[in-house]
Coordinates of C-alpha atoms in Angstrom, one line a residue:
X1 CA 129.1 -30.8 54.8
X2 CA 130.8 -27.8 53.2
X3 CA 133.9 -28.6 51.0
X4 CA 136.8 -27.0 51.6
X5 CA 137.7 -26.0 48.1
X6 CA 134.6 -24.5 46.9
X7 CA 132.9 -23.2 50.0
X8 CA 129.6 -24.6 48.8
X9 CA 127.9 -27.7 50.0
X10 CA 128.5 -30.8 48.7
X11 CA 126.9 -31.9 45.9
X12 CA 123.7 -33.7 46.7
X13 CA 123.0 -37.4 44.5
X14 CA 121.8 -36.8 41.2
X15 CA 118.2 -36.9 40.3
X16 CA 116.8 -39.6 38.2
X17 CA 115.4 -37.0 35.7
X18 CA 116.4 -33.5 34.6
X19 CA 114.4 -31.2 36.3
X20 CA 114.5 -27.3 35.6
X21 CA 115.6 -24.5 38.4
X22 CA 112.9 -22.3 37.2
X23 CA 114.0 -19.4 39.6
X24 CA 118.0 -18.8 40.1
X25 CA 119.8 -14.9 40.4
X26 CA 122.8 -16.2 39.2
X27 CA 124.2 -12.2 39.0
X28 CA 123.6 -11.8 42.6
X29 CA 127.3 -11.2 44.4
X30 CA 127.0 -14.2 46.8
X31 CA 128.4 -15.7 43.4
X32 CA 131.0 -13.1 43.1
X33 CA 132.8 -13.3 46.4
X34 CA 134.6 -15.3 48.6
X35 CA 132.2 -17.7 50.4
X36 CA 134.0 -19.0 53.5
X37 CA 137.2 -19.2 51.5
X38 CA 135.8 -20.9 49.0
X39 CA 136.8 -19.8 45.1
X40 CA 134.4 -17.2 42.6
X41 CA 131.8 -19.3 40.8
X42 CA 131.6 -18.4 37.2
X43 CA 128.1 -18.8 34.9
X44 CA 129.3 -21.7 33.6
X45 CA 130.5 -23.5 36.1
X46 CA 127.2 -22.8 38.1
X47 CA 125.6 -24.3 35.6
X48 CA 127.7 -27.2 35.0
X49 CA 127.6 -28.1 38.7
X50 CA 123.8 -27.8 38.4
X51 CA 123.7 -30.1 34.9
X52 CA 125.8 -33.0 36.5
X53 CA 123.2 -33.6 39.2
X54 CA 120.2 -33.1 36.8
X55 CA 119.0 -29.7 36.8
X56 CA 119.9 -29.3 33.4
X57 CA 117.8 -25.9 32.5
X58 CA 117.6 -22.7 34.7
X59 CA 115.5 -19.7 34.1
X60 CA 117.3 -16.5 35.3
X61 CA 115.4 -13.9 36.9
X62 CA 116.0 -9.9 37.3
X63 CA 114.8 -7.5 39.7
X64 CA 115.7 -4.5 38.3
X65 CA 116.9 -3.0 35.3
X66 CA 120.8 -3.9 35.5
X67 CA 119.4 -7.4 36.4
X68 CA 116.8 -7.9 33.5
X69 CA 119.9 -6.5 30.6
X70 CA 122.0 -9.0 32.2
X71 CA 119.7 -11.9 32.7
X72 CA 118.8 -11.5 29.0
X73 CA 122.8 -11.0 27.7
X74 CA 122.8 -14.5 29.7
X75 CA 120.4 -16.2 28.5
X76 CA 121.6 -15.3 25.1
X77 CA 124.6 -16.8 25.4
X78 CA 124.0 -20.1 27.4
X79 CA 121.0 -22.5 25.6
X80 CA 119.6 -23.8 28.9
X81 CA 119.1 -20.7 30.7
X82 CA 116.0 -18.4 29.6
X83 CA 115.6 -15.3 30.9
X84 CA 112.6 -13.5 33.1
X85 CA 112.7 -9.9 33.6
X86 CA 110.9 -7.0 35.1
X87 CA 111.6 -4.8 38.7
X88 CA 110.6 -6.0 41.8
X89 CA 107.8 -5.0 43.7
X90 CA 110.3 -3.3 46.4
X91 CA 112.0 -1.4 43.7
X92 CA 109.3 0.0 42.1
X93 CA 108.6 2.8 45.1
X94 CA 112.0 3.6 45.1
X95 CA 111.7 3.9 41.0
X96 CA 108.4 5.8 41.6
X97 CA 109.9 8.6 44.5
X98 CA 112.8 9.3 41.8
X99 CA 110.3 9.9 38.7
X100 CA 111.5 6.6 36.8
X101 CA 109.1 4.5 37.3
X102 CA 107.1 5.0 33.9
X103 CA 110.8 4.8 32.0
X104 CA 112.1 1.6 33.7
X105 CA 108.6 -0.4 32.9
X106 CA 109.2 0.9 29.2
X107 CA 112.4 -0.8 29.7
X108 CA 111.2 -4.0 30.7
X109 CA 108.3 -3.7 28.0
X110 CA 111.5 -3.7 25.4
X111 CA 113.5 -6.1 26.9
X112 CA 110.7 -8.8 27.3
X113 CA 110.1 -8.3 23.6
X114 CA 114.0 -8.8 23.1
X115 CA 113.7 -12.6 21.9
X116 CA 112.8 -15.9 22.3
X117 CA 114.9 -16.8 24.8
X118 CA 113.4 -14.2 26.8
X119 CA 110.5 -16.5 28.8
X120 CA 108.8 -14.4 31.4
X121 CA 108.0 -10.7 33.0
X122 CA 108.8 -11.4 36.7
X123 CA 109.6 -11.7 39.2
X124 CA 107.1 -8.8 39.8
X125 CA 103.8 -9.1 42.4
X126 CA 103.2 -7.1 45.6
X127 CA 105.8 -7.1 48.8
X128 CA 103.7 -5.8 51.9
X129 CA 106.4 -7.1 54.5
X130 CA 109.6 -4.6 53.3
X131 CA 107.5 -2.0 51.7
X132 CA 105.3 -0.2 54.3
X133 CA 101.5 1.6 52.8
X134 CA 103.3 4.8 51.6
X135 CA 104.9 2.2 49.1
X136 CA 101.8 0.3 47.7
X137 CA 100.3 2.5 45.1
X138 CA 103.4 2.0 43.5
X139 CA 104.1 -1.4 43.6
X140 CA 100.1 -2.0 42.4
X141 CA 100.9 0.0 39.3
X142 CA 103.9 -1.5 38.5
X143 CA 102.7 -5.0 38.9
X144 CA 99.4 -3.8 36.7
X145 CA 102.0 -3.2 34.4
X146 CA 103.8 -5.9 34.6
X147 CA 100.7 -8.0 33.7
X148 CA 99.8 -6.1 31.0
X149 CA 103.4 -6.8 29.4
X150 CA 103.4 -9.8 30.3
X151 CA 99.7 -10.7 28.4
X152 CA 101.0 -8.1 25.3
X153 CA 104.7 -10.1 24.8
X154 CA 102.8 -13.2 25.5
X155 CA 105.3 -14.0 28.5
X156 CA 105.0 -16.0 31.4
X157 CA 104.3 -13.7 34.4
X158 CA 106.4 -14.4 37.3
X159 CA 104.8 -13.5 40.8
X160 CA 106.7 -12.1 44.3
X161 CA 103.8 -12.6 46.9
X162 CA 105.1 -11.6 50.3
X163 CA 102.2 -10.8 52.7
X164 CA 100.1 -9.8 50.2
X165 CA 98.0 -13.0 49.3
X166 CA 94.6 -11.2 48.7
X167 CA 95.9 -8.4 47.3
X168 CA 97.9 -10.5 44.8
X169 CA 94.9 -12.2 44.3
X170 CA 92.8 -9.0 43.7
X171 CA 95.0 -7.2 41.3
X172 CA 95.2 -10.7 39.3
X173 CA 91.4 -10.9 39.1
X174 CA 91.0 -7.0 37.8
X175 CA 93.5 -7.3 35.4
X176 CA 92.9 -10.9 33.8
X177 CA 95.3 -13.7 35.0
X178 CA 97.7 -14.5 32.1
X179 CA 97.7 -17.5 30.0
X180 CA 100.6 -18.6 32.1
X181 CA 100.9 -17.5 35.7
X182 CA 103.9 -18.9 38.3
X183 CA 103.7 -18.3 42.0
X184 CA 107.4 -17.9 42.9
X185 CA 108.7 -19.4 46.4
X186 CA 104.8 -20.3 46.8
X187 CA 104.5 -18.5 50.6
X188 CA 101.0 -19.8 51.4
X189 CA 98.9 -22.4 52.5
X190 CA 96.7 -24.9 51.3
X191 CA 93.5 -22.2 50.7
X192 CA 95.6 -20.4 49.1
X193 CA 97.4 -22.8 47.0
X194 CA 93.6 -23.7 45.9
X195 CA 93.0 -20.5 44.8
X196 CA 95.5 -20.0 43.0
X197 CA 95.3 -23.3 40.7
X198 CA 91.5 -22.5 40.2
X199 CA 93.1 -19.4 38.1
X200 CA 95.1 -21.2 36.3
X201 CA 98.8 -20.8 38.4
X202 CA 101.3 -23.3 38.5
X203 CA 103.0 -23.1 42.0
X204 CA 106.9 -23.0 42.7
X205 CA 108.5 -24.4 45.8
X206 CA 111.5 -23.6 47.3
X207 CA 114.1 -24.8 49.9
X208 CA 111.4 -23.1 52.0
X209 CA 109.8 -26.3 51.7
X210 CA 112.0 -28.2 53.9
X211 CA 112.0 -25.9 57.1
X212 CA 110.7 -27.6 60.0
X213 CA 108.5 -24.3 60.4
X214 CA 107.1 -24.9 57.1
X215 CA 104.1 -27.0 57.4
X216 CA 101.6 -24.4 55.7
X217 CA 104.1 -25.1 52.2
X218 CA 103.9 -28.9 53.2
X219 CA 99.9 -28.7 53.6
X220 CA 100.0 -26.7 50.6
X221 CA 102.2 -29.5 48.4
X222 CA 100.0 -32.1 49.2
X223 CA 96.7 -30.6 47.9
X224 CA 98.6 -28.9 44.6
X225 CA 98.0 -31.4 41.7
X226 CA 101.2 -32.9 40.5
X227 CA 100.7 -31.1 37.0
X228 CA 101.2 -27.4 38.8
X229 CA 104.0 -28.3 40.8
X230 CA 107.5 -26.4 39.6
X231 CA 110.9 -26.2 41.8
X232 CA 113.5 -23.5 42.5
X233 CA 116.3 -22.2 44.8
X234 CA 115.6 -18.5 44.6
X235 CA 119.6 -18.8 44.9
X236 CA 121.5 -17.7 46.2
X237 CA 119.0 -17.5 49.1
X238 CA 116.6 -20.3 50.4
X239 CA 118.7 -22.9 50.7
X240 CA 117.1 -26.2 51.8
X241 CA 118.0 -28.0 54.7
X242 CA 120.4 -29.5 56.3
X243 CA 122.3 -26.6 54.2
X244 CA 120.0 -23.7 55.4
X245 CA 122.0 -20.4 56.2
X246 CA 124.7 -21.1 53.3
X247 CA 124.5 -19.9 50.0
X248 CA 122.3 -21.5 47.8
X249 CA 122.7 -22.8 43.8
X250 CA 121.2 -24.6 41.3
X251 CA 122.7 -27.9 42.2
X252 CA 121.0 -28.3 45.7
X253 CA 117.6 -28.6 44.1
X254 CA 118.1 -32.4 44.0
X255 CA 117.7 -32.3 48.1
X256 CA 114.7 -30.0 47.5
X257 CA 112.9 -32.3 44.9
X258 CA 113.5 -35.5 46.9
X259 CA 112.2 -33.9 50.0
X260 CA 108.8 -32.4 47.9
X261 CA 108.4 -36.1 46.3
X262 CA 107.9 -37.7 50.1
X263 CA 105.3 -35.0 51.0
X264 CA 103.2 -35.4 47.5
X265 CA 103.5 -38.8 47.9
X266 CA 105.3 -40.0 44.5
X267 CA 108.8 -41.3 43.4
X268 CA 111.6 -39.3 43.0
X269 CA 111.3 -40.1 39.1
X270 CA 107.9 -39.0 38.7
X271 CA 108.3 -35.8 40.5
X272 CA 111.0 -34.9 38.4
X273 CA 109.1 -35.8 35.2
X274 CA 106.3 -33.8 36.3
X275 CA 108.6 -30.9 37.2
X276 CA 110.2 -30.9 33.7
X277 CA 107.3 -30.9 32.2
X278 CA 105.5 -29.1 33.6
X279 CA 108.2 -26.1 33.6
X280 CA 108.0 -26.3 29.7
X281 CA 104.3 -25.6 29.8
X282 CA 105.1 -23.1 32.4
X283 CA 107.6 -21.2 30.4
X284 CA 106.4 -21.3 26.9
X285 CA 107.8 -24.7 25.6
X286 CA 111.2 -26.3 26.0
X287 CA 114.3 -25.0 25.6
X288 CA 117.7 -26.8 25.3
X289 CA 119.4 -28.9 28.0
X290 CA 122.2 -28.5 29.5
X291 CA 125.0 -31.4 28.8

């Protein structure tokens, strides 16, 4: 159900725990428009909505240069959001064609070093389904890059994998896999999942886990062990069902979470427990909640 005064869906029932959102775009203009009539949803309020149903901490992520300043004004302002930055893997061929790609990755070099509340380099990785081959030696040297910021700033690297599990997996094994490692929207199955906890990766589920189309996620939840198991909208996109083709937020993670604790096979309560703690290691330590 959609309310009529907000445009959003209806908050779900608060979690038992706080959990963490540990992948939001809270910049991204599906937060700065109309939504079927609905009002303009402000930072704060975002993350107020998100608070009063338990997700008390988000971690917001930039794609791109604009994105990364902003994510790390943000999270200098508001004590439970950190910040992530770096370009995307799509961006970087476009970065690369113009002769900027060398200058934008100093960028992010300086703007991961920026503070503490500055967690992660990400969301970078390799995007084979929207960049074609004339795109990938790019993307590869910008997510080489990436790691190697992420390992000199001693940040959490923050991984886009779309279509590219092997090569993901490759460019992760040349390069060293970072002390801390997170698989954002986790897009594979349970081989994969496997592989990716033998080096060390904690792996993030989205709404995506709740499609009815989605059983390599599910097969892949239930053979993750609950201490590498994160959660995150991706909003706006990704939105869980029954809510899937509206706008997502923070505060729909509580139908996510529920959904994820049935599949793994634990309460509600531990789940979230898991999830908060789990998001600290993840991230570097804990940061404040929201209240």
């Amino acid at each position: 159900m959609t309310t009529a005064t907000t445009g959003w869906p209806e908050a779900p029932e608060a979690l038992p725990s706080p959990v963490v959102d540990n992948h939001c775009h809270l910049d991204h203009r599906a937060y700065s428009k109309h939504v079927e009539g609905g009002l303009l949803i402000p930072v704060d309020e975002a993350l107020d909505r998100a608070a009063a149903v338990g997700v008390t901490r988000v971690v917001q992520v930039g794609c791109d240069l604009e994105g990364s300043r902003w994510a790390v004004e943000t999270a200098a302002a508001h004590d439970s959001v950190v910040a992530a930055v770096a370009l995307h893997p799509n961006e970087a061929p476009l970065l690369a064609d113009a002769g900027r790609l060398d200058a934008a990755l100093a960028e992010i070099d300086r703007l991961a070093g920026s503070g503490e509340h500055v967690r992660a380099v990400g969301e970078t990785g390799l995007d084979y389904f929207r960049t074609g081959a004339d795109g990938r030696e790019a993307q590869h040297a910008s997510f080489r890059e990436h790691i190697r910021i992420a390992k000199r700033r001693d940040k959490t690297l923050v991984i886009h994998d779309r279509d590219a599990h092997a090569a993901v997996l490759a460019v992760l094994d040349d390069e060293g896999v970072p002390d801390r490692t997170v698989m954002h929207c986790f897009s594979g199955d349970a081989d994969f999942a496997r592989e990716c906890v033998e080096r060390g990766a904690y792996l993030s589920f989205a709404g995506t886990v709740t499609f009815k189309n989605a059983e390599n996620l599910r097969e892949a939840l239930r053979v993750t062990p609950l201490d590498r198991i994160l959660v995150e909208t991706d909003a706006p996109f990704l939105t869980p069902s029954p809510h899937r083709g509206q706008p997502n937020a923070s505060f729909l993670i509580p139908l996510t979470v529920r959904f994820m604790a049935g599949i793994a096979g634990v309460s509600v309560d531990e789940l979230c427990r898991a999830i908060d703690a789990n998001t600290d290691r993840a991230f570097g330590g804990p940061w404040a909640h929201r209240t």
